[in-house]
């Protein structure tokens, strides 16, 4: 059996680790694992050479929560760590699990096609190109795990941006607040999520004025940052906001508006489509398995999760279903998809948010992880992770990201977690959560 993983970022590394464990459990040589990575090093968005992250980026979640199961971060005073520590952590993970033997670096996946079209158990033909020489080659794989940043492939910028005549960039292009486009100028940051608020806070140090445009729901902003509603219209360098009548002059816009999903190396013959204007990959079972061809998995499409434990569970879910030969029938998988869509419709969740597990009325991450574990006959994640995740979300929403990053988290030896500072409002909301679930206000 040949298991091929596309991408050597965090998802690809944990997928390779668990695939290699299958190799260890079989006769020597009966399972081969390959990780195809187009750059010259591991780490994906956290890699030192190809990372798109900005200079002062710190994580939005505490390291005590983010770690891969069984592989904690090094001890340290800060829970919300700098991106260079993420790079070191992933490199250490790869070394510890001896993943270098599975790496095929400087190779771009050009095309993936089913070897036997129409057969749900098809193997895959994978065409590769050497990124240095251009030479092409072909691999055959029995199972394929797509870990190539499908969720954040194409920066999303709204159509209204075309009428703006000043400087503008997507958050993926932001590197430092010292950029001349920001210094002493009026800067509009569009998006009230963690990236938007974080970048606005960075730019506030050097700009004349910083405005954050966000919808009904957004994180708190601190300091002299001005919070406004959504954009009504843009005409040259003048912007009208939904909650204001007069146009505002703006020098630069930073679009923190997310990404469209894309898998450019898959053709329609692979049975997956990108729908809902780039928000949804369809059809997938449990947001992971290609229902048309269940020998293919797509990892980490969901928004609102704890990335490393999430990826790890999804990889084990897919691999264990195949290992134990307990992959559900296509009919059962399609039935799950229909029921999941209906459940979300009843909650008032838009179809484009099919892959969301936290947001709106959802605090569903822990339940989703438990569902994957139960389906694949795996040990569930410790419940303390979901508890800590819920507390962290409430802390960020109620106190702001900047204040949250000053808190140190620690895991107790037996169960539970502790924080270095008490937040009364956050504690009250956290302990009221069971009641909110009982009333159907949170799912």
Coordinates of C-alpha atoms in Angstrom, one line a residue:
X1 CA 0.0 0.0 0.0
X2 CA 1.2 3.5 -0.9
X3 CA -0.1 6.4 1.2
X4 CA 0.6 9.8 -0.3
X5 CA 0.3 13.1 1.6
X6 CA 0.2 16.4 -0.3
X7 CA 1.9 19.1 1.8
X8 CA 4.4 19.1 4.6
X9 CA 2.7 21.7 6.8
X10 CA 1.2 20.8 10.2
X11 CA -1.6 18.7 8.7
X12 CA 0.8 16.9 6.4
X13 CA 3.3 16.2 9.2
X14 CA 0.7 14.6 11.5
X15 CA -0.8 12.7 8.6
X16 CA 2.6 11.3 7.7
X17 CA 3.3 10.3 11.3
X18 CA 0.1 8.3 11.6
X19 CA 0.5 6.8 8.2
X20 CA 4.0 5.7 9.2
X21 CA 2.6 4.1 12.3
X22 CA 0.5 1.9 9.9
X23 CA 3.8 1.1 8.2
X24 CA 5.2 -0.1 11.5
X25 CA 2.3 -2.3 12.2
X26 CA 2.6 -4.2 8.8
X27 CA 5.3 -6.4 7.4
X28 CA 8.3 -4.4 6.4
X29 CA 7.8 -2.9 3.0
X30 CA 4.0 -3.5 2.8
X31 CA 3.2 0.2 3.4
X32 CA 5.0 3.1 1.8
X33 CA 4.5 6.7 2.9
X34 CA 5.3 9.7 0.8
X35 CA 4.9 13.4 1.6
X36 CA 5.0 15.7 -1.4
X37 CA 6.1 19.3 -0.5
X38 CA 6.7 22.0 -3.1
X39 CA 9.1 24.0 -1.0
X40 CA 12.5 22.9 0.4
X41 CA 11.4 22.5 4.0
X42 CA 8.6 21.4 6.3
X43 CA 6.2 23.6 8.2
X44 CA 3.8 25.1 5.6
X45 CA 2.7 28.6 6.6
X46 CA 4.9 28.3 9.7
X47 CA 8.1 27.4 7.7
X48 CA 11.0 29.9 8.1
X49 CA 11.6 30.3 4.4
X50 CA 8.1 30.4 2.8
X51 CA 5.9 31.7 5.6
X52 CA 3.4 34.4 4.8
X53 CA 3.0 35.4 8.5
X54 CA 3.9 38.9 9.6
X55 CA 6.9 39.8 11.8
X56 CA 5.2 40.2 15.1
X57 CA 2.5 37.4 14.7
X58 CA 1.7 35.5 17.9
X59 CA -0.8 32.6 18.1
X60 CA -4.5 33.2 18.8
X61 CA -4.7 30.1 21.1
X62 CA -2.5 29.0 24.0
X63 CA 0.3 26.5 23.3
X64 CA -1.0 24.3 26.1
X65 CA -4.2 23.8 24.0
X66 CA -2.6 23.8 20.5
X67 CA -0.1 21.0 20.9
X68 CA -0.3 17.7 18.9
X69 CA -1.5 14.9 21.2
X70 CA 1.5 13.4 23.1
X71 CA 3.9 16.1 21.9
X72 CA 3.7 19.2 24.2
X73 CA 5.4 22.5 23.4
X74 CA 8.5 23.3 25.4
X75 CA 7.8 24.9 28.8
X76 CA 7.8 28.7 28.8
X77 CA 6.3 31.7 30.5
X78 CA 4.1 32.7 27.5
X79 CA 1.1 30.7 26.4
X80 CA 0.5 32.7 23.2
X81 CA 3.8 32.1 21.4
X82 CA 5.6 33.9 18.6
X83 CA 5.5 32.4 15.1
X84 CA 9.1 31.4 15.2
X85 CA 8.3 29.1 18.1
X86 CA 5.7 27.5 16.0
X87 CA 8.3 26.9 13.3
X88 CA 10.7 25.3 15.8
X89 CA 7.9 23.1 17.3
X90 CA 6.9 21.7 13.9
X91 CA 10.6 21.0 13.0
X92 CA 11.0 19.2 16.3
X93 CA 7.9 17.2 15.7
X94 CA 9.2 16.1 12.3
X95 CA 12.6 15.1 13.8
X96 CA 11.1 13.3 16.8
X97 CA 9.0 11.1 14.5
X98 CA 11.7 10.7 11.9
X99 CA 9.5 12.0 9.1
X100 CA 12.4 13.1 6.9
X101 CA 12.6 9.6 5.4
X102 CA 9.1 10.1 3.9
X103 CA 9.7 13.6 2.5
X104 CA 9.8 14.4 -1.2
X105 CA 10.8 18.1 -1.2
X106 CA 10.8 20.6 -4.1
X107 CA 8.0 18.7 -5.8
X108 CA 4.8 20.4 -7.0
X109 CA 1.6 18.3 -7.4
X110 CA 0.4 19.1 -11.0
X111 CA -2.5 16.7 -11.3
X112 CA -4.3 14.0 -9.3
X113 CA -6.6 11.7 -11.1
X114 CA -8.5 8.5 -10.2
X115 CA -6.7 5.4 -11.7
X116 CA -10.0 3.6 -12.1
X117 CA -12.7 6.2 -12.7
X118 CA -16.1 5.2 -11.3
X119 CA -14.6 2.8 -8.8
X120 CA -15.1 4.1 -5.2
X121 CA -12.0 2.1 -4.2
X122 CA -9.9 3.6 -6.9
X123 CA -6.2 4.3 -6.5
X124 CA -4.7 7.6 -7.6
X125 CA -2.3 8.8 -10.3
X126 CA -0.3 11.7 -9.1
X127 CA 1.7 13.8 -11.5
X128 CA 4.6 15.8 -10.0
X129 CA 7.1 18.4 -11.2
X130 CA 10.5 19.2 -9.8
X131 CA 10.3 22.9 -8.8
X132 CA 14.0 23.4 -9.5
X133 CA 14.5 21.5 -12.8
X134 CA 10.9 21.2 -14.2
X135 CA 11.3 17.5 -14.7
X136 CA 8.1 15.6 -14.3
X137 CA 7.3 12.2 -12.7
X138 CA 4.3 10.1 -11.8
X139 CA 3.4 8.3 -8.5
X140 CA 0.6 5.8 -7.9
X141 CA -1.0 5.9 -4.5
X142 CA -3.7 3.8 -2.8
X143 CA -4.7 6.5 -0.3
X144 CA -4.3 10.3 -0.8
X145 CA -4.5 12.9 2.0
X146 CA -4.7 16.5 0.8
X147 CA -3.0 18.8 3.3
X148 CA -1.9 21.6 1.1
X149 CA -3.7 24.5 2.6
X150 CA -7.0 24.0 0.8
X151 CA -8.9 26.2 3.3
X152 CA -6.6 29.2 2.8
X153 CA -5.6 28.9 -0.8
X154 CA -6.8 32.0 -2.5
X155 CA -7.1 35.4 -0.7
X156 CA -10.6 36.7 -0.8
X157 CA -11.0 40.4 -1.7
X158 CA -14.6 41.8 -2.3
X159 CA -15.6 43.4 -5.6
X160 CA -15.9 46.8 -4.0
X161 CA -12.1 46.9 -3.8
X162 CA -12.0 47.7 -7.5
X163 CA -13.3 51.2 -7.0
X164 CA -10.7 52.2 -4.4
X165 CA -7.8 54.2 -5.8
X166 CA -5.6 54.3 -2.7
X167 CA -3.1 51.6 -1.5
X168 CA -4.6 48.3 -0.6
X169 CA -3.5 44.8 0.3
X170 CA -4.8 41.5 1.7
X171 CA -3.9 40.4 5.2
X172 CA -1.8 37.6 3.7
X173 CA 0.5 40.3 2.3
X174 CA 1.0 42.2 5.5
X175 CA 4.5 41.9 7.0
X176 CA 5.2 44.9 9.3
X177 CA 3.5 48.0 10.5
X178 CA 6.6 50.0 9.5
X179 CA 5.4 49.8 5.9
X180 CA 5.3 53.3 4.3
X181 CA 1.7 52.7 3.3
X182 CA 0.7 52.9 7.0
X183 CA 3.0 55.4 8.7
X184 CA 1.2 58.7 9.4
X185 CA -1.8 57.7 7.3
X186 CA -5.5 56.9 7.6
X187 CA -5.7 53.1 7.4
X188 CA -8.9 51.1 7.1
X189 CA -8.8 47.4 8.2
X190 CA -11.8 45.4 6.9
X191 CA -12.6 42.4 9.1
X192 CA -13.3 42.0 12.8
X193 CA -11.7 38.5 13.4
X194 CA -8.4 37.8 15.1
X195 CA -6.3 38.8 12.1
X196 CA -8.1 42.0 11.5
X197 CA -7.9 43.1 15.1
X198 CA -4.3 42.0 15.5
X199 CA -3.2 43.9 12.4
X200 CA -5.1 47.0 13.4
X201 CA -3.4 46.9 16.8
X202 CA 0.0 46.7 15.0
X203 CA -0.7 49.5 12.6
X204 CA -2.1 51.8 15.3
X205 CA 1.4 52.3 16.6
X206 CA 2.4 54.2 13.4
X207 CA -0.7 55.4 11.6
X208 CA -2.5 58.7 12.0
X209 CA -5.9 57.0 12.2
X210 CA -6.9 53.3 12.2
X211 CA -10.5 52.3 11.4
X212 CA -11.8 48.8 11.7
X213 CA -14.9 47.8 9.6
X214 CA -16.7 44.8 10.9
X215 CA -20.2 43.3 10.8
X216 CA -22.5 42.7 13.7
X217 CA -20.1 40.3 15.4
X218 CA -16.4 41.1 15.9
X219 CA -13.8 41.1 18.5
X220 CA -13.3 44.0 20.9
X221 CA -10.8 46.7 19.8
X222 CA -8.7 48.7 22.2
X223 CA -6.8 52.0 22.3
X224 CA -7.6 54.7 19.7
X225 CA -8.8 52.3 17.1
X226 CA -12.2 53.4 15.7
X227 CA -14.8 50.6 15.1
X228 CA -17.4 51.1 12.4
X229 CA -19.9 48.9 10.5
X230 CA -19.7 47.3 7.1
X231 CA -18.8 49.1 3.9
X232 CA -21.7 50.7 2.0
X233 CA -19.7 52.1 -0.9
X234 CA -16.3 53.1 -2.1
X235 CA -15.6 55.9 -4.6
X236 CA -11.9 56.6 -5.2
X237 CA -10.4 57.2 -1.8
X238 CA -13.7 57.9 -0.1
X239 CA -15.5 55.2 1.9
X240 CA -19.1 55.3 3.2
X241 CA -19.9 52.9 6.1
X242 CA -23.3 51.4 6.8
X243 CA -23.7 53.2 10.1
X244 CA -22.5 56.6 8.8
X245 CA -23.9 59.1 6.3
X246 CA -20.7 60.9 5.3
X247 CA -17.8 59.5 3.3
X248 CA -14.5 59.1 5.0
X249 CA -11.1 59.7 3.3
X250 CA -8.9 56.6 3.5
X251 CA -5.3 56.3 2.4
X252 CA -4.9 52.5 2.6
X253 CA -7.1 49.4 3.1
X254 CA -6.1 46.1 4.5
X255 CA -8.6 43.4 3.6
X256 CA -8.8 40.8 6.4
X257 CA -11.6 39.1 4.6
X258 CA -10.5 35.5 4.6
X259 CA -9.7 33.1 1.8
X260 CA -11.5 31.0 -0.9
X261 CA -10.9 27.3 -0.9
X262 CA -9.3 25.8 -3.9
X263 CA -7.6 22.5 -5.0
X264 CA -6.1 23.5 -8.3
X265 CA -4.5 20.1 -9.0
X266 CA -7.9 18.3 -8.9
X267 CA -10.0 18.1 -11.9
X268 CA -13.8 17.4 -12.0
X269 CA -13.1 13.7 -12.5
X270 CA -11.9 13.5 -8.9
X271 CA -15.5 13.9 -7.7
X272 CA -15.0 17.1 -5.6
X273 CA -16.3 20.6 -6.3
X274 CA -15.8 24.0 -4.8
X275 CA -19.2 25.6 -4.3
X276 CA -20.8 28.5 -2.4
X277 CA -18.5 31.0 -3.9
X278 CA -15.3 29.3 -2.7
X279 CA -16.5 28.5 0.8
X280 CA -17.4 24.8 0.6
X281 CA -15.8 21.6 -0.7
X282 CA -18.5 19.1 -1.8
X283 CA -19.3 16.3 -1.2
X284 CA -17.4 15.4 2.0
X285 CA -18.2 12.9 4.7
X286 CA -17.6 14.4 8.2
X287 CA -15.8 17.3 6.4
X288 CA -12.9 14.9 5.6
X289 CA -13.6 12.0 3.2
X290 CA -14.4 12.4 -0.5
X291 CA -17.8 10.7 -0.8
X292 CA -17.4 10.0 -4.5
X293 CA -14.0 8.4 -4.0
X294 CA -13.5 7.5 -0.3
X295 CA -9.8 6.8 -0.8
X296 CA -9.2 10.5 -0.7
X297 CA -9.3 12.8 2.3
X298 CA -9.1 16.6 2.6
X299 CA -7.8 17.8 6.0
X300 CA -8.5 21.0 8.0
X301 CA -11.3 22.6 6.0
X302 CA -13.2 23.5 9.2
X303 CA -13.1 27.0 10.7
X304 CA -13.3 27.6 14.4
X305 CA -11.1 24.8 15.8
X306 CA -7.9 24.0 17.5
X307 CA -5.7 23.3 14.5
X308 CA -3.1 20.7 15.5
X309 CA -5.3 18.4 17.6
X310 CA -8.0 18.8 14.9
X311 CA -5.8 17.9 12.0
X312 CA -4.4 15.0 14.0
X313 CA -7.8 13.5 14.8
X314 CA -9.0 13.9 11.2
X315 CA -5.9 12.1 9.9
X316 CA -6.3 9.2 12.4
X317 CA -10.0 9.1 11.5
X318 CA -9.4 8.6 7.8
X319 CA -6.5 6.2 8.2
X320 CA -8.2 4.1 10.9
X321 CA -11.4 3.7 8.9
X322 CA -9.3 2.2 6.1
X323 CA -7.0 0.2 8.4
X324 CA -10.0 -1.5 10.1
X325 CA -12.0 -1.7 6.8
X326 CA -14.9 0.2 8.4
X327 CA -15.4 3.0 5.9
X328 CA -19.2 3.7 5.7
X329 CA -21.0 3.1 2.4
X330 CA -21.4 6.0 0.1
X331 CA -25.2 5.9 0.8
X332 CA -24.5 6.3 4.6
X333 CA -22.0 9.1 3.9
X334 CA -24.5 11.0 1.7
X335 CA -27.2 10.5 4.4
X336 CA -24.8 12.1 7.0
X337 CA -24.2 15.0 4.7
X338 CA -27.9 15.6 4.1
X339 CA -28.6 15.4 7.9
X340 CA -25.7 17.8 8.7
X341 CA -26.9 20.3 6.2
X342 CA -30.5 20.1 7.5
X343 CA -29.2 20.5 11.1
X344 CA -27.3 23.7 10.1
X345 CA -30.3 25.0 8.2
X346 CA -32.5 24.7 11.3
X347 CA -29.9 26.6 13.3
X348 CA -30.0 29.4 10.8
X349 CA -26.4 28.8 9.5
X350 CA -25.8 29.9 6.0
X351 CA -25.0 27.1 3.4
X352 CA -21.6 28.7 2.8
X353 CA -20.7 28.0 6.5
X354 CA -21.0 24.3 6.1
X355 CA -17.5 23.6 7.4
X356 CA -17.8 25.9 10.4
X357 CA -17.7 24.2 13.9
X358 CA -17.5 27.3 16.1
X359 CA -19.3 30.5 15.4
X360 CA -22.9 31.9 15.4
X361 CA -24.7 29.4 17.7
X362 CA -22.0 26.8 17.4
X363 CA -19.6 25.6 20.0
X364 CA -19.4 22.3 18.3
X365 CA -15.6 21.5 18.1
X366 CA -15.4 19.0 21.0
X367 CA -18.5 17.2 19.9
X368 CA -17.2 16.9 16.4
X369 CA -13.9 15.5 17.6
X370 CA -15.8 12.9 19.7
X371 CA -17.9 12.0 16.6
X372 CA -14.7 11.3 14.6
X373 CA -13.2 9.3 17.4
X374 CA -16.3 7.2 17.9
X375 CA -16.8 6.5 14.2
X376 CA -13.2 5.3 13.7
X377 CA -12.9 3.5 17.1
X378 CA -10.2 5.8 18.4
X379 CA -9.5 7.2 21.9
X380 CA -11.2 10.6 22.1
X381 CA -9.3 13.8 22.9
X382 CA -9.2 14.8 26.5
X383 CA -12.3 16.8 27.4
X384 CA -10.1 19.5 29.0
X385 CA -9.1 20.6 25.5
X386 CA -12.6 21.5 24.6
X387 CA -13.1 23.2 28.0
X388 CA -10.0 25.2 27.5
X389 CA -10.9 26.1 23.9
X390 CA -14.3 27.3 25.0
X391 CA -12.8 29.4 27.8
X392 CA -10.3 30.9 25.4
X393 CA -13.0 31.9 22.9
X394 CA -15.0 33.6 25.7
X395 CA -11.8 35.3 27.0
X396 CA -11.0 36.7 23.5
X397 CA -14.5 37.8 22.7
X398 CA -15.1 39.5 26.0
X399 CA -11.7 40.9 26.9
X400 CA -10.0 41.2 23.5
X401 CA -7.1 39.4 21.9
X402 CA -4.5 41.7 23.3
X403 CA -5.6 41.1 26.9
X404 CA -6.0 37.3 26.3
X405 CA -2.4 37.0 25.2
X406 CA -1.2 38.3 28.6
X407 CA -2.8 35.2 30.3
X408 CA -0.8 32.1 31.0
X409 CA -2.5 28.8 30.9
X410 CA -1.5 25.5 32.5
X411 CA -2.9 22.0 32.5
X412 CA -3.5 20.3 35.8
X413 CA -2.0 16.9 36.4
X414 CA -5.3 15.1 36.8
X415 CA -7.7 17.1 34.8
X416 CA -8.8 20.7 34.1
X417 CA -6.7 23.8 33.5
X418 CA -5.7 27.0 35.3
X419 CA -5.2 30.6 34.2
X420 CA -2.9 33.2 35.7
X421 CA -5.5 35.9 36.0
X422 CA -9.2 35.9 37.1
X423 CA -11.8 37.3 34.7
X424 CA -15.2 37.5 36.5
X425 CA -17.4 38.0 33.4
X426 CA -15.6 35.3 31.5
X427 CA -15.9 32.9 34.4
X428 CA -19.6 33.5 34.8
X429 CA -20.3 32.9 31.1
X430 CA -18.1 29.8 31.1
X431 CA -19.9 28.2 34.0
X432 CA -23.3 29.2 32.5
X433 CA -22.5 27.3 29.3
X434 CA -24.3 24.1 30.3
X435 CA -27.5 26.1 30.9
X436 CA -27.1 27.8 27.5
X437 CA -26.8 24.4 25.9
X438 CA -29.9 23.1 27.7
X439 CA -31.9 26.1 26.4
X440 CA -30.7 25.5 22.9
X441 CA -28.9 28.9 22.7
X442 CA -25.6 27.1 22.0
X443 CA -25.1 23.9 20.1

